[in-house]
Coordinates of C-alpha atoms and ligand atoms in Angstrom, one line a residue:
M10 CA 121.9 57.5 93.5
S11 CA 123.7 60.5 92.0
D12 CA 125.7 62.7 94.4
C13 CA 123.4 65.7 93.5
L14 CA 120.2 63.8 94.7
Q15 CA 122.0 62.4 97.7
R16 CA 122.9 66.0 98.8
F17 CA 119.3 66.7 99.6
A18 CA 118.1 63.3 100.6
S19 CA 115.5 63.5 103.3
S20 CA 115.9 67.2 103.3
L21 CA 114.2 70.5 102.5
V22 CA 114.4 72.0 99.0
V23 CA 113.2 75.6 98.9
S24 CA 111.4 76.8 95.8
C25 CA 112.4 80.4 95.4
Q26 CA 109.8 81.6 92.9
P27 CA 108.5 85.1 93.8
V28 CA 105.0 86.0 92.8
P29 CA 105.4 86.9 89.1
E30 CA 105.5 90.7 88.5
G31 CA 105.4 91.2 92.2
P32 CA 107.8 93.5 94.1
L33 CA 110.2 90.6 94.8
D34 CA 110.3 89.3 91.3
H35 CA 114.0 90.1 90.5
P36 CA 117.0 87.9 90.3
E37 CA 118.8 89.6 93.2
Q38 CA 115.8 88.9 95.4
V39 CA 115.7 85.3 94.3
V40 CA 119.4 85.0 95.2
G41 CA 118.6 86.5 98.6
F42 CA 115.8 84.0 99.2
A43 CA 118.1 81.1 98.0
L44 CA 121.0 82.0 100.3
A45 CA 118.7 82.6 103.2
A46 CA 117.2 79.2 102.7
L47 CA 120.5 77.5 102.4
A48 CA 121.7 79.2 105.5
S49 CA 118.7 78.0 107.5
G50 CA 118.5 74.3 106.7
G51 CA 117.6 74.1 103.0
R52 CA 119.7 71.6 101.1
G53 CA 118.5 72.2 97.6
L54 CA 116.8 74.9 95.5
R55 CA 114.0 75.0 92.9
I56 CA 114.5 78.0 90.6
E57 CA 112.4 79.2 87.7
G58 CA 113.7 81.2 84.7
I59 CA 117.1 81.5 83.1
A60 CA 118.0 84.9 84.6
N61 CA 117.2 83.7 88.1
L62 CA 118.9 80.4 87.6
K63 CA 122.1 82.1 86.3
A64 CA 122.1 84.5 89.3
V65 CA 121.6 81.8 91.9
R66 CA 124.1 79.4 90.2
A67 CA 126.7 82.1 90.5
A68 CA 126.0 82.4 94.2
T69 CA 126.0 78.8 95.3
D70 CA 127.0 75.2 94.4
A71 CA 123.9 73.8 96.1
P72 CA 121.8 71.4 94.0
I73 CA 119.4 73.4 91.8
I74 CA 116.2 72.1 90.2
G75 CA 115.7 74.4 87.2
L76 CA 112.5 75.0 85.3
I77 CA 111.0 77.5 82.9
K78 CA 107.3 78.4 83.1
R79 CA 105.3 79.5 80.1
D80 CA 101.7 80.2 79.4
L81 CA 100.8 78.6 76.0
D82 CA 97.7 79.2 73.9
T83 CA 97.5 75.6 72.6
S84 CA 98.4 73.6 75.7
P85 CA 97.9 73.7 79.5
I86 CA 101.6 72.6 79.9
R87 CA 103.4 75.4 81.8
I88 CA 106.6 73.8 83.2
T89 CA 109.5 73.5 80.7
P90 CA 107.3 72.6 77.7
F91 CA 110.0 72.9 75.0
L92 CA 113.3 71.2 74.2
D93 CA 115.0 74.6 73.9
D94 CA 114.0 75.2 77.5
V95 CA 115.9 72.1 78.5
A96 CA 119.0 73.2 76.7
A97 CA 118.8 76.7 78.1
L98 CA 118.4 75.4 81.7
A99 CA 121.3 73.0 81.3
E100 CA 123.4 75.8 80.0
A101 CA 122.4 78.1 82.8
G102 CA 123.6 75.6 85.4
A103 CA 120.6 73.5 86.5
D104 CA 121.6 70.2 88.1
I105 CA 118.1 68.8 87.7
I106 CA 115.7 69.9 85.1
A107 CA 112.0 69.7 86.0
F108 CA 109.3 69.4 83.4
D109 CA 105.5 68.9 83.4
A110 CA 104.9 65.1 82.8
T111 CA 101.1 65.2 83.0
D112 CA 99.1 63.3 80.5
R113 CA 97.7 66.3 78.7
V114 CA 97.9 67.9 75.3
R115 CA 101.5 69.2 74.9
P116 CA 103.9 70.5 72.3
V117 CA 106.6 68.0 73.1
P118 CA 106.2 64.4 74.4
V119 CA 107.4 63.7 77.9
A120 CA 109.8 61.0 76.5
D121 CA 111.5 63.6 74.3
L122 CA 111.9 66.0 77.2
C123 CA 113.4 63.3 79.4
K124 CA 115.8 62.2 76.7
A125 CA 116.9 65.8 76.1
V126 CA 117.6 66.3 79.8
H127 CA 119.8 63.2 79.9
A128 CA 121.5 64.2 76.6
C129 CA 122.6 67.4 78.4
G130 CA 124.0 65.3 81.3
K131 CA 121.4 66.5 83.7
L132 CA 118.9 64.7 86.0
A133 CA 115.3 64.6 84.9
M134 CA 112.5 65.4 87.3
A135 CA 108.9 64.6 86.2
D136 CA 106.2 66.8 87.7
I137 CA 103.2 64.6 87.8
S138 CA 99.6 64.8 89.0
N139 CA 98.6 61.2 89.5
I140 CA 100.0 57.7 89.9
E141 CA 99.6 56.7 86.3
E142 CA 101.7 59.6 85.2
A143 CA 104.3 58.7 87.8
K144 CA 104.4 55.1 86.5
A145 CA 104.8 56.4 82.9
A146 CA 107.6 58.7 84.0
V147 CA 109.5 56.0 85.9
A148 CA 109.2 53.7 82.8
L149 CA 110.8 56.5 80.7
G150 CA 113.7 56.5 83.1
V151 CA 113.3 59.9 84.9
D152 CA 115.6 60.3 87.8
V153 CA 113.1 61.8 90.2
V154 CA 109.3 62.2 90.4
G155 CA 107.6 65.3 91.9
T156 CA 104.0 65.4 93.1
T157 CA 104.0 69.0 91.9
M158 CA 101.1 69.0 89.6
S159 CA 98.6 67.2 91.9
G160 CA 95.5 69.3 92.2
Y161 CA 96.5 71.7 89.4
T162 CA 95.2 69.9 86.3
G163 CA 91.6 71.1 86.6
G164 CA 88.8 71.2 89.1
P165 CA 88.9 72.9 92.5
E166 CA 92.3 73.2 94.0
P167 CA 92.7 71.3 97.2
S168 CA 94.0 72.9 100.3
D169 CA 96.1 70.0 101.6
P170 CA 99.2 68.2 100.1
D171 CA 98.4 65.0 98.2
F172 CA 100.0 62.6 100.6
A173 CA 98.1 59.7 99.1
L174 CA 99.8 60.2 95.7
L175 CA 103.2 60.7 97.5
A176 CA 102.8 57.3 99.3
A177 CA 101.8 55.6 96.1
A178 CA 104.6 57.1 94.1
V179 CA 107.2 56.2 96.7
R180 CA 106.1 52.5 96.2
L181 CA 107.4 52.7 92.6
G182 CA 110.9 52.7 93.9
R183 CA 112.2 55.9 92.2
P184 CA 113.1 59.0 94.4
V185 CA 110.0 61.1 94.9
I186 CA 110.0 64.7 95.9
A187 CA 106.9 65.9 97.8
E188 CA 105.8 69.2 96.3
G189 CA 102.6 71.2 96.4
R190 CA 100.7 72.9 99.2
I191 CA 103.2 72.0 102.0
R192 CA 102.6 74.9 104.3
V193 CA 103.6 73.9 107.8
P194 CA 106.5 72.0 109.2
E195 CA 104.3 69.1 110.4
Q196 CA 103.3 68.5 106.8
A197 CA 106.9 68.5 105.7
A198 CA 107.8 66.0 108.4
E199 CA 104.8 63.8 107.4
A200 CA 106.1 63.8 103.8
I201 CA 109.5 62.4 105.0
R202 CA 107.7 59.8 107.1
L203 CA 105.8 58.8 104.0
G204 CA 109.2 58.2 102.2
A205 CA 109.7 61.3 100.2
H206 CA 113.3 61.7 99.0
G207 CA 113.0 65.4 99.6
V208 CA 110.4 68.1 100.3
V209 CA 109.9 71.2 98.2
V210 CA 108.4 74.2 100.0
G211 CA 107.7 77.3 98.1
S212 CA 105.0 79.8 98.9
A213 CA 105.1 79.1 102.6
I214 CA 108.8 80.3 102.6
T215 CA 109.3 82.6 99.6
R216 CA 106.0 84.2 98.8
P217 CA 105.3 86.8 101.4
E218 CA 102.3 87.9 99.5
H219 CA 100.7 84.5 100.0
I220 CA 101.8 84.1 103.6
T221 CA 100.4 87.6 104.3
H222 CA 97.1 86.7 102.7
W223 CA 96.8 83.6 104.8
F224 CA 97.2 85.5 108.1
A225 CA 95.1 88.4 106.9
D226 CA 92.3 86.1 105.8
A227 CA 92.4 84.1 109.0
I228 CA 92.2 87.3 111.1
G229 CA 89.4 88.6 108.9
A230 CA 87.5 85.4 109.3
A231 CA 88.0 85.4 113.0
R232 CA 87.0 89.1 113.2
A233 CA 83.9 88.5 111.2
A234 CA 82.9 85.4 113.1
S235 CA 83.6 86.9 116.5
A236 CA 81.3 89.8 115.6
K237 CA 78.5 87.2 115.3
P238 CA 77.2 84.6 117.6
T239 CA 77.7 80.9 116.8
L240 CA 75.0 78.5 115.7
A241 CA 75.2 75.3 117.7
F242 CA 73.1 72.1 117.9
D243 CA 72.8 69.1 120.2
L244 CA 71.4 66.1 118.3
G245 CA 70.6 63.4 120.9
G246 CA 68.6 60.3 121.0
T247 CA 65.5 62.0 122.4
K248 CA 65.8 65.7 121.5
T249 CA 67.4 68.0 118.9
L250 CA 68.3 71.4 120.4
V251 CA 69.5 74.2 118.1
A252 CA 70.7 77.5 119.6
L253 CA 72.5 80.8 118.9
V254 CA 75.3 81.0 121.3
D255 CA 77.6 83.8 122.4
G256 CA 80.3 82.5 124.8
D257 CA 78.4 80.9 127.6
R258 CA 75.1 82.7 126.8
V259 CA 72.3 81.0 124.8
L260 CA 70.7 83.8 123.0
E261 CA 67.9 81.9 121.2
T262 CA 66.9 78.3 121.0
G263 CA 64.7 75.9 119.1
E264 CA 63.9 72.3 120.1
R265 CA 62.2 69.2 118.6
S266 CA 62.0 65.6 119.5
T267 CA 64.5 63.4 117.6
S268 CA 62.1 61.0 115.9
R269 CA 63.6 57.5 115.8
E270 CA 61.3 56.6 112.9
L271 CA 63.1 59.0 110.7
G272 CA 66.7 59.1 109.6
P273 CA 69.8 61.3 109.4
D274 CA 68.6 63.3 106.4
D275 CA 65.4 64.2 108.3
W276 CA 67.3 65.0 111.4
C277 CA 69.5 67.3 109.4
D278 CA 66.4 68.9 107.9
T279 CA 65.1 69.6 111.4
I280 CA 68.3 71.3 112.4
A281 CA 68.2 73.5 109.2
E282 CA 64.5 74.3 109.8
L283 CA 65.2 75.3 113.4
A284 CA 68.2 77.4 112.3
A285 CA 66.5 79.0 109.4
P286 CA 65.4 82.2 111.2
W287 CA 69.0 83.0 112.1
R288 CA 70.6 82.4 108.7
G289 CA 73.3 85.0 108.0
H290 CA 73.4 85.9 111.6
Y291 CA 76.0 83.4 112.8
G292 CA 79.8 83.3 112.2
A293 CA 80.5 79.6 112.9
V294 CA 78.6 76.4 113.3
G295 CA 79.3 73.7 115.9
G296 CA 77.5 70.4 116.5
A297 CA 77.2 68.0 119.4
V298 CA 75.9 64.6 118.2
T299 CA 75.2 61.3 119.9
G300 CA 77.4 58.7 118.3
V301 CA 80.9 58.6 116.8
V302 CA 82.1 61.4 114.5
H303 CA 85.2 60.9 112.5
G304 CA 86.4 62.9 109.5
G305 CA 83.0 64.5 109.3
R306 CA 81.2 61.1 109.0
W307 CA 78.7 59.9 111.7
T308 CA 78.2 56.4 113.0
A309 CA 76.2 55.0 116.0
L310 CA 78.2 53.4 118.7
N311 CA 74.9 52.0 120.0
P312 CA 72.0 52.1 117.5
G313 CA 69.7 51.6 120.4
T314 CA 70.4 55.2 121.5
L315 CA 69.9 56.5 117.9
P316 CA 69.9 54.3 114.8
V317 CA 72.5 56.3 112.8
S318 CA 73.4 54.7 109.5
S319 CA 77.1 53.9 109.4
N320 CA 79.5 56.6 108.1
Y321 CA 76.8 59.1 107.3
P322 CA 78.4 62.2 105.8
L323 CA 77.0 64.5 108.5
A324 CA 79.4 67.4 108.0
D325 CA 78.7 67.7 104.3
A326 CA 74.9 67.2 104.8
L327 CA 74.7 70.0 107.3
A328 CA 77.1 72.4 105.5
S329 CA 75.0 72.2 102.4
R330 CA 71.8 73.0 104.4
L331 CA 73.3 75.6 106.7
G332 CA 75.6 77.3 104.1
H333 CA 78.5 77.1 106.5
P334 CA 81.2 74.5 107.4
V335 CA 80.3 72.6 110.5
V336 CA 82.6 71.5 113.4
L337 CA 81.3 68.3 114.9
H338 CA 82.0 66.6 118.2
N339 CA 80.4 63.8 120.1
D340 CA 77.7 65.2 122.4
A341 CA 79.2 64.1 125.7
Q342 CA 82.6 65.4 124.6
A343 CA 81.2 68.7 123.6
A344 CA 79.2 69.0 126.8
A345 CA 82.4 68.1 128.8
W346 CA 84.2 71.0 127.0
G347 CA 81.3 73.4 127.8
E348 CA 81.4 72.5 131.5
Y349 CA 85.2 72.8 131.5
R350 CA 85.1 76.3 129.9
F351 CA 82.0 77.8 131.4
G352 CA 80.4 75.5 133.9
A353 CA 81.0 73.2 136.8
G354 CA 84.5 72.4 135.8
A355 CA 85.6 76.1 136.0
G356 CA 88.8 75.3 134.1
R357 CA 89.7 72.2 136.2
D358 CA 90.3 68.8 134.6
L359 CA 87.0 66.9 134.6
V360 CA 85.1 63.9 133.4
F361 CA 81.6 64.5 132.2
V362 CA 79.0 61.8 132.1
T363 CA 75.6 62.4 130.5
V364 CA 72.9 60.0 131.6
S365 CA 70.4 60.7 128.9
T366 CA 68.9 58.5 126.2
G367 CA 72.1 56.6 126.3
I368 CA 75.1 57.2 128.6
G369 CA 78.0 59.3 127.2
G370 CA 81.3 60.4 128.6
G371 CA 83.9 63.1 127.9
A372 CA 87.1 64.1 129.6
I373 CA 89.4 67.1 129.7
I374 CA 92.7 66.0 131.0
G375 CA 95.7 68.4 131.2
G376 CA 93.5 71.0 129.7
R377 CA 92.9 69.0 126.5
L378 CA 89.6 67.5 125.4
L379 CA 90.1 63.8 124.8
I380 CA 88.8 63.2 121.3
G381 CA 88.1 59.7 120.2
R382 CA 85.3 57.2 120.3
G383 CA 81.9 58.9 120.8
G384 CA 81.2 59.2 124.4
V385 CA 82.3 55.6 125.2
A386 CA 81.2 55.6 128.8
G387 CA 77.9 54.1 128.0
S388 CA 79.3 51.3 125.9
V389 CA 81.8 49.9 128.4
G390 CA 80.8 46.3 129.2
L391 CA 79.2 45.1 132.4
T392 CA 78.7 41.4 132.8
Q393 CA 75.0 40.8 133.3
G394 CA 74.5 37.2 134.2
G395 CA 77.6 36.1 132.4
A396 CA 76.9 37.9 129.1
P397 CA 78.7 41.2 128.7
S398 CA 76.2 44.1 128.1
P399 CA 76.8 47.7 127.3
L400 CA 76.4 49.6 130.6
E401 CA 73.9 52.0 129.2
T402 CA 71.5 49.3 128.3
L403 CA 71.2 48.8 132.1
A404 CA 71.0 52.4 133.2
S405 CA 70.1 55.0 130.6
G406 CA 66.9 56.9 130.0
R407 CA 65.8 54.3 127.4
F408 CA 66.6 51.5 129.9
I409 CA 64.4 53.1 132.6
A410 CA 61.4 53.5 130.2
E411 CA 61.8 50.1 128.7
T412 CA 62.1 48.4 132.1
A413 CA 59.0 50.2 133.3
A414 CA 57.1 48.9 130.3
V415 CA 58.2 45.4 130.9
A416 CA 56.9 45.8 134.5
G417 CA 53.6 46.8 133.1
H418 CA 53.9 50.6 133.3
S419 CA 54.0 52.1 129.8
V420 CA 55.2 55.6 130.9
D421 CA 58.1 57.8 130.0
T422 CA 61.2 58.2 132.1
P423 CA 60.1 61.4 133.9
A424 CA 56.9 59.6 134.9
V425 CA 59.0 56.8 136.4
F426 CA 60.9 59.3 138.4
A427 CA 57.7 60.9 139.5
A428 CA 56.3 57.5 140.6
A429 CA 59.5 56.8 142.5
A430 CA 59.2 60.2 144.2
H431 CA 55.7 59.2 145.3
G432 CA 57.0 56.0 146.9
E433 CA 56.1 53.5 144.1
V434 CA 58.3 50.6 144.8
W435 CA 58.5 49.4 141.2
A436 CA 59.6 52.8 140.1
S437 CA 62.2 53.2 142.8
A438 CA 63.7 49.8 142.0
I439 CA 64.2 50.8 138.4
V440 CA 65.8 54.2 139.2
D441 CA 67.9 52.6 141.9
R442 CA 69.2 50.0 139.4
S443 CA 70.2 52.8 137.1
A444 CA 71.9 54.6 140.0
D445 CA 73.7 51.4 141.0
V446 CA 75.2 51.0 137.6
V447 CA 76.1 54.7 137.0
A448 CA 77.6 55.1 140.5
R449 CA 80.0 52.2 139.6
L450 CA 80.8 53.8 136.3
L451 CA 81.7 57.1 138.1
A452 CA 83.9 55.2 140.6
D453 CA 85.7 53.4 137.8
L454 CA 86.2 56.7 135.8
Q455 CA 87.6 58.3 139.0
L456 CA 90.1 55.5 139.2
L457 CA 91.0 55.8 135.5
F458 CA 91.2 59.6 135.1
D459 CA 91.3 60.9 138.7
P460 CA 89.6 64.2 137.6
A461 CA 89.2 67.2 140.0
V462 CA 85.5 67.0 139.4
M463 CA 83.0 64.6 137.9
V464 CA 80.2 66.5 136.2
V465 CA 76.9 64.7 135.6
G466 CA 74.4 65.9 133.0
G467 CA 71.6 64.6 130.7
G468 CA 67.9 64.4 131.3
V469 CA 68.3 61.5 133.8
G470 CA 71.5 62.8 135.3
L471 CA 69.9 66.1 136.1
A472 CA 66.6 64.6 137.2
D473 CA 65.4 65.3 140.8
G474 CA 67.0 62.9 143.3
Y475 CA 69.3 61.1 140.8
R476 CA 72.6 62.6 141.9
A477 CA 71.6 62.1 145.6
R478 CA 71.3 58.4 144.8
L479 CA 74.7 58.5 143.2
E480 CA 76.3 60.3 146.2
A481 CA 74.7 57.7 148.6
R482 CA 76.2 54.9 146.6
L483 CA 79.7 56.4 146.6
A484 CA 79.7 57.7 150.2
H485 CA 81.6 54.6 151.5
L486 CA 84.6 55.3 149.3
P487 CA 87.7 56.8 150.9
P488 CA 88.2 60.5 150.0
H489 CA 91.0 59.9 147.5
L490 CA 88.8 57.6 145.5
K491 CA 85.4 59.3 145.9
P492 CA 84.3 61.4 142.9
E493 CA 83.4 65.0 143.6
I494 CA 80.1 65.0 141.7
R495 CA 78.7 68.2 140.4
A496 CA 75.5 68.8 138.3
A497 CA 76.1 70.2 134.9
A498 CA 76.0 73.9 135.7
L499 CA 75.0 74.6 132.1
G500 CA 72.2 72.1 132.3
K501 CA 70.8 71.0 129.0
S502 CA 72.8 73.7 127.2
A503 CA 76.2 72.1 128.0
G504 CA 76.3 70.5 124.6
V505 CA 75.5 73.5 122.5
I506 CA 77.7 75.8 124.5
G507 CA 80.6 73.4 124.3
A508 CA 80.1 72.8 120.6
A509 CA 79.9 76.5 119.9
D510 CA 83.2 77.2 121.7
L511 CA 84.9 74.3 120.0
A512 CA 83.7 75.6 116.6
R513 CA 85.0 79.1 117.3
R514 CA 88.4 77.7 118.2
T515 CA 88.8 76.1 114.7
L516 CA 88.1 79.3 112.8
Ligands
ADP617 P1 69.3 63.4 124.6 O1 69.5 62.0 125.1 O2 68.6 63.5 123.3 O3 70.6 64.1 124.7 P2 68.4 64.2 127.3 O4 69.7 64.6 127.8 O5 67.3 65.2 127.5 O6 68.3 64.1 125.7 O7 68.0 62.8 127.8 C1 66.8 62.2 127.4 C2 66.5 61.0 128.4 O8 66.3 61.6 129.7 C3 65.1 60.4 128.0 O9 65.1 59.1 128.4 C4 64.1 61.3 128.8 O10 62.9 60.6 129.0 C5 64.9 61.5 130.1 N1 64.5 62.7 130.8 C6 64.4 63.9 130.3 N2 64.0 64.7 131.3 C7 63.8 64.0 132.5 C8 63.4 64.3 133.8 N3 63.0 65.5 134.2 N4 63.3 63.2 134.7 C9 63.7 62.0 134.3 N5 64.1 61.7 133.0 C10 64.1 62.7 132.1
BMX618 C1 75.5 56.3 123.4 C2 76.3 56.7 122.1 C3 77.3 57.9 122.6 C4 76.5 59.0 123.2 C5 75.6 58.5 124.3 C6 74.7 59.6 124.8 C7 75.2 56.4 120.0 C8 74.2 56.9 119.0 N1 75.4 57.1 121.1 O1 76.4 55.7 124.3 O2 78.0 58.3 121.4 O3 77.4 60.0 123.6 O4 74.8 57.4 123.9 O5 73.8 59.9 123.8 O6 75.9 55.4 119.7 P1 72.5 60.8 124.0 O7 71.7 60.8 122.7 O8 71.8 60.1 125.1 O9 72.9 62.2 124.4

């Protein structure tokens, strides 16, 4: 590898390209940015324009990637489109000459540009937008590939770097420079982890206009959103609750049964219908849903609780209906957060267990909400006569009603509780069985997480007499192992209040 490339291997290259025609668009300013960057950990520079290049060349011997940008009438190619540009950049002192190597209508073939760069004794950098262009550039013998043009050859500009392209290009075996939309140090580090030879950062270091906009826009969005309440919903296996929430206050609500005969599209329609009266009056949208949510896609952990189709695009489906991006969490995890922030947790580490249609769990440990599988508590296995069985199938709201039906009592779960309260042995036996299983779950969770408080919620968890049954089953434990059980202070609103607060935090 050439000495020049080696000098910024696994290092930062700062692109010092002020906003064109902006207050900083002068060679002396570019020199200032360049020297500041080199004094602070930058190991290479990317400089646009002959005047800027000459000025920076005179100020440092650091490796410089040179380029010329032009706006052409007959081609979308902007970066070093002509052979004369190559000659001028070489003359002005560029070590590496970057040119657009995208497969688009152009005045000069990529091969000719590459050849001209090498003829000047310089290194050729191909700015590409996809892996096919990278392969073509490598075949032409370019010295380095840049992901520079990814996201800029048409269509909506992405907000994140194209790390998939970076990883694929690295596998071609030629040095690859990660470039484009790298805005925070963590992204630059990730690029190195993915094998980038170097990382170019431009706007996030040398375009104060852009940086200022990012902060001003974020503050504006937060100001606008905080001036409005948050729309939140809790989509569970039995009910769908939609609410306007302000902090720990539920201002307005709407509720419908979650019909198991329907499907995710219908459940999303229900949320949109319930939220319709408040359209335009909320600044953020948060959702608590039964099941597993990952990357905006929704899957059932236990279809018995709700038959959610695998990988359903819930975030997009709701955003299109509500006209707002949606921040999604598992329902038990959202409720755990609500109880931590505003409820029984009162800011202390807690484990939250919802005994509802299914059984869900969430935990805040060290002040952080544990995000992961959706409310796994109900899916931990219990051996039932040798065969492992998800715990919730032995204790949840559905279990209680189904077991009552098998015993000849086709009643809902509240009716089973009412019968138990009136001394019906069959009903007490079913509720006791549920309490046996959940008490054991709480004891195990206490051992695993040792939370300051164990909050119990959900239709069953908050039912009369249920927590007393749990306390009775845990009374024998020594104090250091016995969970401190609290009812969900926010009741059935724990999910929507938690989801709302989590949504506001991601503005
Ligand atoms: P979801 O599971 O949709 O989040 P809930 O938390 O309300 O909804 O839990 C629903 C389960 O709790 C159902 O099995 C329902 O029959 C049961 N349930 C609701 N209210 C009561 C009550 N007062 N007493 C006993 N069981 C109840
Ligand atoms: C299930 C699982 C969890 C959920 C819990 C409570 C699904 C669809 N749900 O264990 O993700 O947190 O039920 O759900 O797999 P709820 O609908 O009873 O609140």
